[in-house]
Short mmCIF file of C-alpha atoms in Angstrom, two decimals:
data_model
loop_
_atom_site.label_atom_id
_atom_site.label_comp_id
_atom_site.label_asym_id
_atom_site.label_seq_id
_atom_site.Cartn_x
_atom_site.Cartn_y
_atom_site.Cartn_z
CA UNK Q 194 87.68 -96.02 88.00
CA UNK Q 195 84.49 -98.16 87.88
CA UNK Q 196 81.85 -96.49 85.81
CA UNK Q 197 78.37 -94.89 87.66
CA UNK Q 198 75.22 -96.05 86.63
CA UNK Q 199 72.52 -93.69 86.60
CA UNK Q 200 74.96 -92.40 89.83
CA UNK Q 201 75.08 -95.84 91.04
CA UNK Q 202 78.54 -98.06 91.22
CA UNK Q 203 78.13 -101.69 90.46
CA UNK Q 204 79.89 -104.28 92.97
CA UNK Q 205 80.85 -106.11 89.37
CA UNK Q 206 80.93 -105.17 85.84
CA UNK Q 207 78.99 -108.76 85.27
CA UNK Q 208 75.19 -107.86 84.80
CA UNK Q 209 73.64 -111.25 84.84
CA UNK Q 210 70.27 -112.79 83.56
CA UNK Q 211 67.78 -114.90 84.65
CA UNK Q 212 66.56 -117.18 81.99
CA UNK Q 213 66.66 -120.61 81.40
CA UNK Q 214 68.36 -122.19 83.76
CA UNK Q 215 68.12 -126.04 84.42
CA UNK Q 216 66.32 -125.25 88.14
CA UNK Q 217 66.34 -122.63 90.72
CA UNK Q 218 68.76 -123.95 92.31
CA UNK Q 219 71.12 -123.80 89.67
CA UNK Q 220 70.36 -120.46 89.49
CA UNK Q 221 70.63 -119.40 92.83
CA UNK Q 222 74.16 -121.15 92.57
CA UNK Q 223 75.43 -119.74 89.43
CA UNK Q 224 74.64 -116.28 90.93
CA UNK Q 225 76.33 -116.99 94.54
CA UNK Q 226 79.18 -118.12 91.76
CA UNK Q 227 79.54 -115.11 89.98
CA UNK Q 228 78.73 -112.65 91.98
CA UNK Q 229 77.63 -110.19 89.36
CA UNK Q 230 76.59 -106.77 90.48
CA UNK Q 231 73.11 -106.66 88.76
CA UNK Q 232 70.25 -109.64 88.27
CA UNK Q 233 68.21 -108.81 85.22
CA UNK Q 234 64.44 -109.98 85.29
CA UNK Q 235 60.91 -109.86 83.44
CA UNK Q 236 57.35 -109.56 83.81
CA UNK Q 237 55.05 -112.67 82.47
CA UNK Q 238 51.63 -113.64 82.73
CA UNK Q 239 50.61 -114.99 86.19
CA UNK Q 240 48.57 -117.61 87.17
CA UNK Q 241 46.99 -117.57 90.45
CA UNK Q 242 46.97 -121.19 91.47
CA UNK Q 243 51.17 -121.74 90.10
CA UNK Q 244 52.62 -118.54 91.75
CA UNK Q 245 55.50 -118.89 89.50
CA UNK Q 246 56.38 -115.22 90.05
CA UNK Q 247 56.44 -115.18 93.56
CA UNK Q 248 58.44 -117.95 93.85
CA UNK Q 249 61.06 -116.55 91.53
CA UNK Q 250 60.90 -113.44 93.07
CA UNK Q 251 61.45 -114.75 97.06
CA UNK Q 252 64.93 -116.06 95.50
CA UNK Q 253 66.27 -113.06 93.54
CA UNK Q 254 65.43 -110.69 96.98
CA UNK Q 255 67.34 -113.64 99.08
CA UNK Q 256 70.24 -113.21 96.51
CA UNK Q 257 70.46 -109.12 97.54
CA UNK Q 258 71.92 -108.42 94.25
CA UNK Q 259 70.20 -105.22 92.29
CA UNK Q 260 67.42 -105.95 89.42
CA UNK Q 261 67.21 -104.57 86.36
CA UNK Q 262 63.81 -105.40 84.41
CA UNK Q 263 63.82 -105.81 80.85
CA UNK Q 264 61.08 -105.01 78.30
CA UNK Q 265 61.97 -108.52 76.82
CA UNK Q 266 59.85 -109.75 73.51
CA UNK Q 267 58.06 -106.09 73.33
CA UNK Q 268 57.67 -105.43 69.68
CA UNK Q 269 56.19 -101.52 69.82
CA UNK Q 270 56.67 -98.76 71.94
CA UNK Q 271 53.66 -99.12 73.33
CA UNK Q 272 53.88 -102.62 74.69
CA UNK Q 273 57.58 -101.39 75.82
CA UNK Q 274 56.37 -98.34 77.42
CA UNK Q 275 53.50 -100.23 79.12
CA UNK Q 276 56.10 -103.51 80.14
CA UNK Q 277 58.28 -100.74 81.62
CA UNK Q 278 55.82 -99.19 83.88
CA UNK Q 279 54.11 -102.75 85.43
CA UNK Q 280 58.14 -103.60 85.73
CA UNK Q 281 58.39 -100.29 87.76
CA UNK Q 282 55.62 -100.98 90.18
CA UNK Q 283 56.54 -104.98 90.41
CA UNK Q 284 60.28 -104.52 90.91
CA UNK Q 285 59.93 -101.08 92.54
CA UNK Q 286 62.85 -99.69 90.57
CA UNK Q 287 62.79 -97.18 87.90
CA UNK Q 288 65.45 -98.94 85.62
CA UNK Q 289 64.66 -100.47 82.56
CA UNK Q 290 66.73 -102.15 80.52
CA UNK Q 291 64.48 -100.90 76.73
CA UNK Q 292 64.56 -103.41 74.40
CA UNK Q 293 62.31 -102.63 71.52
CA UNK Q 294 62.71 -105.86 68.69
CA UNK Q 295 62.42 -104.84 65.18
CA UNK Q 296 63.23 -108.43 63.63
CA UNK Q 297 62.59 -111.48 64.03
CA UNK Q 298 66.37 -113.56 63.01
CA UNK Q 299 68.15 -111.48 64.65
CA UNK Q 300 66.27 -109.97 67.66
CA UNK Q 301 68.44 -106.70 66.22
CA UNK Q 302 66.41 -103.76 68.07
CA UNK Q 303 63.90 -101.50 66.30
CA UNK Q 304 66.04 -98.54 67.26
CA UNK Q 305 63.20 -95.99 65.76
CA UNK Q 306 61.14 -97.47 68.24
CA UNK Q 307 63.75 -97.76 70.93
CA UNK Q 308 64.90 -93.90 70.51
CA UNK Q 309 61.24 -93.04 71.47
CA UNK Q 310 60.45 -95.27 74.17
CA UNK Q 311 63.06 -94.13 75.38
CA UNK Q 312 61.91 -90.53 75.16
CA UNK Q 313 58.80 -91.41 76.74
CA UNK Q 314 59.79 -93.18 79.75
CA UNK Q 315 62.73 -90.47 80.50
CA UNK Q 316 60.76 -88.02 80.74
CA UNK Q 317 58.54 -90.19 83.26
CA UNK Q 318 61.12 -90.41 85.31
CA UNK Q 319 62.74 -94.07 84.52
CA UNK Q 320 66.51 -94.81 84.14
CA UNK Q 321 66.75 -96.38 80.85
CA UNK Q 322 69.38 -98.81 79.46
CA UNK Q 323 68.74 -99.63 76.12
CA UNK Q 324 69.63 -102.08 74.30
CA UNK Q 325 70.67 -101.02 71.20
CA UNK Q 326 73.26 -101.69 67.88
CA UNK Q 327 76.71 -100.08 67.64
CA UNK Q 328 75.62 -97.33 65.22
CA UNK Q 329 77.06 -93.93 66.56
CA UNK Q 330 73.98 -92.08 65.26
CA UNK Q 331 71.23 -94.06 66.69
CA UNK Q 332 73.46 -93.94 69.92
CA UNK Q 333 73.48 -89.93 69.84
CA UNK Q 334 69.96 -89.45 69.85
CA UNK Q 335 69.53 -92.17 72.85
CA UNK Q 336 71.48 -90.00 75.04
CA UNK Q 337 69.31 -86.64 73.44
CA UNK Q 338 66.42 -88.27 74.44
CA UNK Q 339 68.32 -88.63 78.55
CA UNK Q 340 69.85 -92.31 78.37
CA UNK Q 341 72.76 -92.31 80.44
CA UNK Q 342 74.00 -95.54 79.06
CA UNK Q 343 74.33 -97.38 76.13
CA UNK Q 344 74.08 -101.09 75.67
CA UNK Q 345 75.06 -102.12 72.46
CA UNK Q 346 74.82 -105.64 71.19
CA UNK Q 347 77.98 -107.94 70.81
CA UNK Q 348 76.07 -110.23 68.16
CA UNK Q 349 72.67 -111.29 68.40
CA UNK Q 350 70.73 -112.20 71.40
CA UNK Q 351 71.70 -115.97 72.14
CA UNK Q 352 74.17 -116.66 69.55
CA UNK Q 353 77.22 -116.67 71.42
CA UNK Q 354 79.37 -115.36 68.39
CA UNK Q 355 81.15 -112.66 70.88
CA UNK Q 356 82.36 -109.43 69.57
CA UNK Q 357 81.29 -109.42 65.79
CA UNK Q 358 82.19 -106.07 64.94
CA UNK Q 359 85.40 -104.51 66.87
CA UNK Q 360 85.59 -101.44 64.91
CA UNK Q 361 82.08 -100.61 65.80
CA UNK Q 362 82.65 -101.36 69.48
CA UNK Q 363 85.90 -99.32 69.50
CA UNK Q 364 84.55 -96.58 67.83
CA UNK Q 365 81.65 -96.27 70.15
CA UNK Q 366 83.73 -96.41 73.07
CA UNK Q 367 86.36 -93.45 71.43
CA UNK Q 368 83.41 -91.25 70.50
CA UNK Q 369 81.71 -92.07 74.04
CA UNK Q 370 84.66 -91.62 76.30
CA UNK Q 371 82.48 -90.96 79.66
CA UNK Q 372 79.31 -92.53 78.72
CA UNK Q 373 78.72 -95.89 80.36
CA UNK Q 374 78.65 -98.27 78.10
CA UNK Q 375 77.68 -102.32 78.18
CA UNK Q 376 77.90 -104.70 75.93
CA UNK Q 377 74.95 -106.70 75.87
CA UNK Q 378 73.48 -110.06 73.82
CA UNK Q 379 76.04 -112.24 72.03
CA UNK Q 380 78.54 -113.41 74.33
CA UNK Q 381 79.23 -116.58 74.15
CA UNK Q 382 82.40 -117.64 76.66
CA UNK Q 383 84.48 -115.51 78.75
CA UNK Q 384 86.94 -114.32 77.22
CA UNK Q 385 84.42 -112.64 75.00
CA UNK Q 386 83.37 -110.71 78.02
CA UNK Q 387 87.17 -110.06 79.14
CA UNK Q 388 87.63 -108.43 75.41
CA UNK Q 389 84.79 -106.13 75.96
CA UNK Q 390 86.29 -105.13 79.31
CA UNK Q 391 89.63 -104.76 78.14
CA UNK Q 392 88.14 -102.38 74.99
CA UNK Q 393 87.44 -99.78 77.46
CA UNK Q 394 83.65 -101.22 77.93
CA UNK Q 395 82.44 -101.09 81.61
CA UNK Q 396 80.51 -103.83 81.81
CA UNK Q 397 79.20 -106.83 80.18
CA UNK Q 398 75.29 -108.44 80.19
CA UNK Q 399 75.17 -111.96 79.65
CA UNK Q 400 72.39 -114.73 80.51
CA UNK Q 401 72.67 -117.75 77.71
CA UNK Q 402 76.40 -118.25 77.84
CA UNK Q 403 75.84 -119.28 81.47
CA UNK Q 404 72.40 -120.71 81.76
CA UNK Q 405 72.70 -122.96 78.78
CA UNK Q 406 76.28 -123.78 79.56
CA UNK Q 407 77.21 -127.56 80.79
CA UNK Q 408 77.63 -126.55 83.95
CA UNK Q 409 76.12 -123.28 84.58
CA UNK Q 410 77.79 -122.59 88.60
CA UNK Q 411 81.15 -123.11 86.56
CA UNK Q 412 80.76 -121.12 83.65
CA UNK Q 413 79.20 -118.26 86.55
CA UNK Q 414 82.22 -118.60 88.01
CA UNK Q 415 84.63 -118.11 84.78
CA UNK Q 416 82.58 -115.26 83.63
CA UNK Q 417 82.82 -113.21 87.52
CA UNK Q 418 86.69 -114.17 87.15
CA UNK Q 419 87.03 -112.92 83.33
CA UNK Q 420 85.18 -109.55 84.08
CA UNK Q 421 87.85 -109.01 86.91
CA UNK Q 422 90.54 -109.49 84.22
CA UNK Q 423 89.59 -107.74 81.85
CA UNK Q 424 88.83 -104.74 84.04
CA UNK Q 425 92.10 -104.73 85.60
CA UNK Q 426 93.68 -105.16 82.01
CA UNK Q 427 91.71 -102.47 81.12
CA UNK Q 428 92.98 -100.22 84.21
CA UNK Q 429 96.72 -101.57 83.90
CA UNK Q 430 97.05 -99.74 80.14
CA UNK Q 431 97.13 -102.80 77.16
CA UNK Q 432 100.45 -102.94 75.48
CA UNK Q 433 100.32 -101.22 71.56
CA UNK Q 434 99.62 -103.70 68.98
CA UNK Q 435 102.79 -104.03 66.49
CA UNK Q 436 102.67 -106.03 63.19
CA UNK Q 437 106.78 -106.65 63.68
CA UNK Q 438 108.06 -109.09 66.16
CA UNK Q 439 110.21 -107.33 69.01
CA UNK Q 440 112.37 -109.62 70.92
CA UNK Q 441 111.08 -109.55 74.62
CA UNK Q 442 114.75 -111.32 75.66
CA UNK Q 443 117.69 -108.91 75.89
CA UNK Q 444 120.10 -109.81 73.11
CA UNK Q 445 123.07 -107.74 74.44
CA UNK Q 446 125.11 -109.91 76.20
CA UNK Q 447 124.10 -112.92 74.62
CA UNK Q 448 127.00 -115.03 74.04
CA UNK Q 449 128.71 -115.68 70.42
CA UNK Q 450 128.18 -119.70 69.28
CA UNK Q 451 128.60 -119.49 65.91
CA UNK P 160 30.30 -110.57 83.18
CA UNK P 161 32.47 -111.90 80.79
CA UNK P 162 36.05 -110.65 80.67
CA UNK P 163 39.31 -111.89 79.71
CA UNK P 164 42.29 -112.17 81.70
CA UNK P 165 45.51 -112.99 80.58
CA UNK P 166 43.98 -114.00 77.10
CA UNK P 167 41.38 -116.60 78.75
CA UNK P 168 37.82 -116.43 78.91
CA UNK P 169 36.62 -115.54 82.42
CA UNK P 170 33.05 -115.30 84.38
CA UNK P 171 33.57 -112.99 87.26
CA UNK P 172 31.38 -111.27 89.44
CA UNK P 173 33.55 -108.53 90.24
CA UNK P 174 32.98 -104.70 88.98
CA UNK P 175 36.23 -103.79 89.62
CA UNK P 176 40.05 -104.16 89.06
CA UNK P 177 40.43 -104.14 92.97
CA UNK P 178 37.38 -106.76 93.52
CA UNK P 179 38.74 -109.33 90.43
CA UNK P 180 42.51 -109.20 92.11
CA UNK P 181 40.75 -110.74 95.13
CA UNK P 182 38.37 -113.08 93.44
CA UNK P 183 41.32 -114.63 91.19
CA UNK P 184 43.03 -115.24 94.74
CA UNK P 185 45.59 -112.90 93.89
CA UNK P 186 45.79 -110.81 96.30
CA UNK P 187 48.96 -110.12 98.19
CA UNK P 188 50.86 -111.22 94.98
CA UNK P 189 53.53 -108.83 93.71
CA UNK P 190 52.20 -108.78 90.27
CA UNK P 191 51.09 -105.76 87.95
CA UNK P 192 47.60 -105.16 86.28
CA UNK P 193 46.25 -103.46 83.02
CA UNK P 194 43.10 -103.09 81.45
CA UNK P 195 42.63 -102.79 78.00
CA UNK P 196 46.15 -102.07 77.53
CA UNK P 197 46.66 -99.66 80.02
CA UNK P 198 48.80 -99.95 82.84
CA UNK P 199 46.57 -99.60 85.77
CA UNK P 200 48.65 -98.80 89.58
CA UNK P 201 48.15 -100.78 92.59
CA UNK P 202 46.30 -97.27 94.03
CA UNK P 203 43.61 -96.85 91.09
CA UNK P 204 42.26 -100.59 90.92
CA UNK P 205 39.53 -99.27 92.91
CA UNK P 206 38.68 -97.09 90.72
CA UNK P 207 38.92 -99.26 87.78
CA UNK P 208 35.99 -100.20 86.68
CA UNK P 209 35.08 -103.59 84.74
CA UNK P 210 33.23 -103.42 81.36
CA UNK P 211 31.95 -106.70 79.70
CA UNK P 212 34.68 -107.66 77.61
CA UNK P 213 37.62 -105.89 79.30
CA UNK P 214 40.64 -107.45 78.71
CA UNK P 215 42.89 -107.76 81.46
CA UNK P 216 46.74 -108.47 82.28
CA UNK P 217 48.06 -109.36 85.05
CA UNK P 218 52.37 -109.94 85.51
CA UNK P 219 54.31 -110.92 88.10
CA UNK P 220 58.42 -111.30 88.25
CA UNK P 221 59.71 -113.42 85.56
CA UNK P 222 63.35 -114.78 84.89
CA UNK P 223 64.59 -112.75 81.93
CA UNK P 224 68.06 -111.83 80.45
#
């Protein structure tokens, strides 16, 4: 059963970003590749005479895939809260993917911050997915506050180090068994993102590990395929882990040479 | 009247948010305004009223992750 998203069912548990890819076309390419179900995109400064934006923008409506904007390098709630309502009227959608940075290494969320702009822009009607750490406590008061989803990191933002805490992930996903959750920043290759599927995560957000790869359209490609694994591993019930080996060829019959 | 947009000195003759979207040559853009650090809507640039030294933002789609 694919998870709902603020009601909404994704066409693939792949969100993808935006960023730093060699050219457009590349990026237009990679996306055709992997077929994710949602784009994720930002607001900068404009310039009248380059149009950057509105070149960037005739491509992701050509691609037909769903946006979700991001409050990207917003240190405060208020530059978050602000970010998030230009995104709204730019994008015209009311999700928001919240990302409030408390630190500067790391890019590890200020989830003080995050827990009220998150409060704020609920109750003004947005859809907020915020990005946020594995701590179950910080994760409660998110959904208090109306969050429908969680998006906790894998490792930080554009390290590529995958999963680095499993317990944390699994014990988010046992204590949130119907809350959609999405692990976001730190993936690094795909079987990073088929692990997060196959813990019981419903989808995976992922921009570096593509764009910075060799060959972006390829890796675009491996990450749509892994996603599919891992959700149909995660629908087809894992095996139990066993820390004795169990013979998987039938010894009866097996005939006597010694 | 001197203002500031996007962090760079500017000398505009326009008293409004609506009137300095058009003189920048912006208009038809998807992009997003604010002044002084408010978000401003499309529907109240009108109304938005320029004050020497306003400080004004204006965004348009970005790639982002």
């Amino acid at each position: 059963m694919a998870a709902l998203f603020y009601g909404q069912e994704l066409s693939s548990a792949l969100m993808l970003g935006t960023a730093q890819y060699p050219s457009p076309e590349i990026l237009r390419d990679a996306v055709l590749a992997a077929r994710p179900g949602v784009l994720t995109v930002s607001l900068r400064r404009e310039s009248a005479g380059e149009r950057a934006g509105q070149a960037f923008w005739s491509i992701v409506q050509e691609l037909g895939v769903p946006v979700l904007p991001n409050t990207a390098g917003c240190h405060t709630v208020k530059e978050a809260v602000t970010t998030a309502h230009m995104a709204r009227e730019v994008f015209g959608t009311d999700w928001i993917k919240l990302e409030v940075i408390g630190e500067l290494d790391t890019l590890q969320p200020d989830v003080f911050g995050l827990v009220e702009a998150a409060r704020i822009l609920t109750e003004e009607g947005f859809k907020v997915f915020p990005y946020t750490t594995e701590d179950l406590v910080v994760a409660e008061r998110l959904l208090a506050v109306g969050c429908e989803v969680l998006m906790p990191w894998g490792a930080p933002i554009g390290s590529g180090k995958g999963l680095n805490n499993l317990f944390g992930l699994r014990a988010m996903r046992a204590h949130f068994p119907s809350v959609p959750l999405v692990v976001d920043a730190g993936i690094g290759v795909p079987s990073h993102a088929a692990q997060a599927l196959e813990l019981g995560y419903d989808a995976v957000l992922i921009n570096t590990a593509v764009a910075k790869a060799g060959d972006p359209v390829h890796m675009a490609q491996a990450f749509g395929l892994a996603v599919q694994a891992g959700m149909l591993a995660r629908m087809a019930d894992p095996m139990e882990e066993r820390d004795m080996a169990a013979p998987s060829t039938p010894v009866a019959g097996k005939a006597f040479l010694g | 009247m001197k203002i500031t947009v996007n962090d760079e000195a500017q000398d505009v003759s326009a008293t409004t948010l609506a009137g300095l979207i058009d003189e920048l040559g912006y208009a038809g853009a998807r992009i997003a305004t604010a002044l002084n650090g408010h978000f401003v809507p499309k529907t109240a640039r009108e109304q938005a009223r320029l004050d020497m030294g306003a400080r004004v933002e204006i965004v348009a789609p970005m790639q982002g992750g």
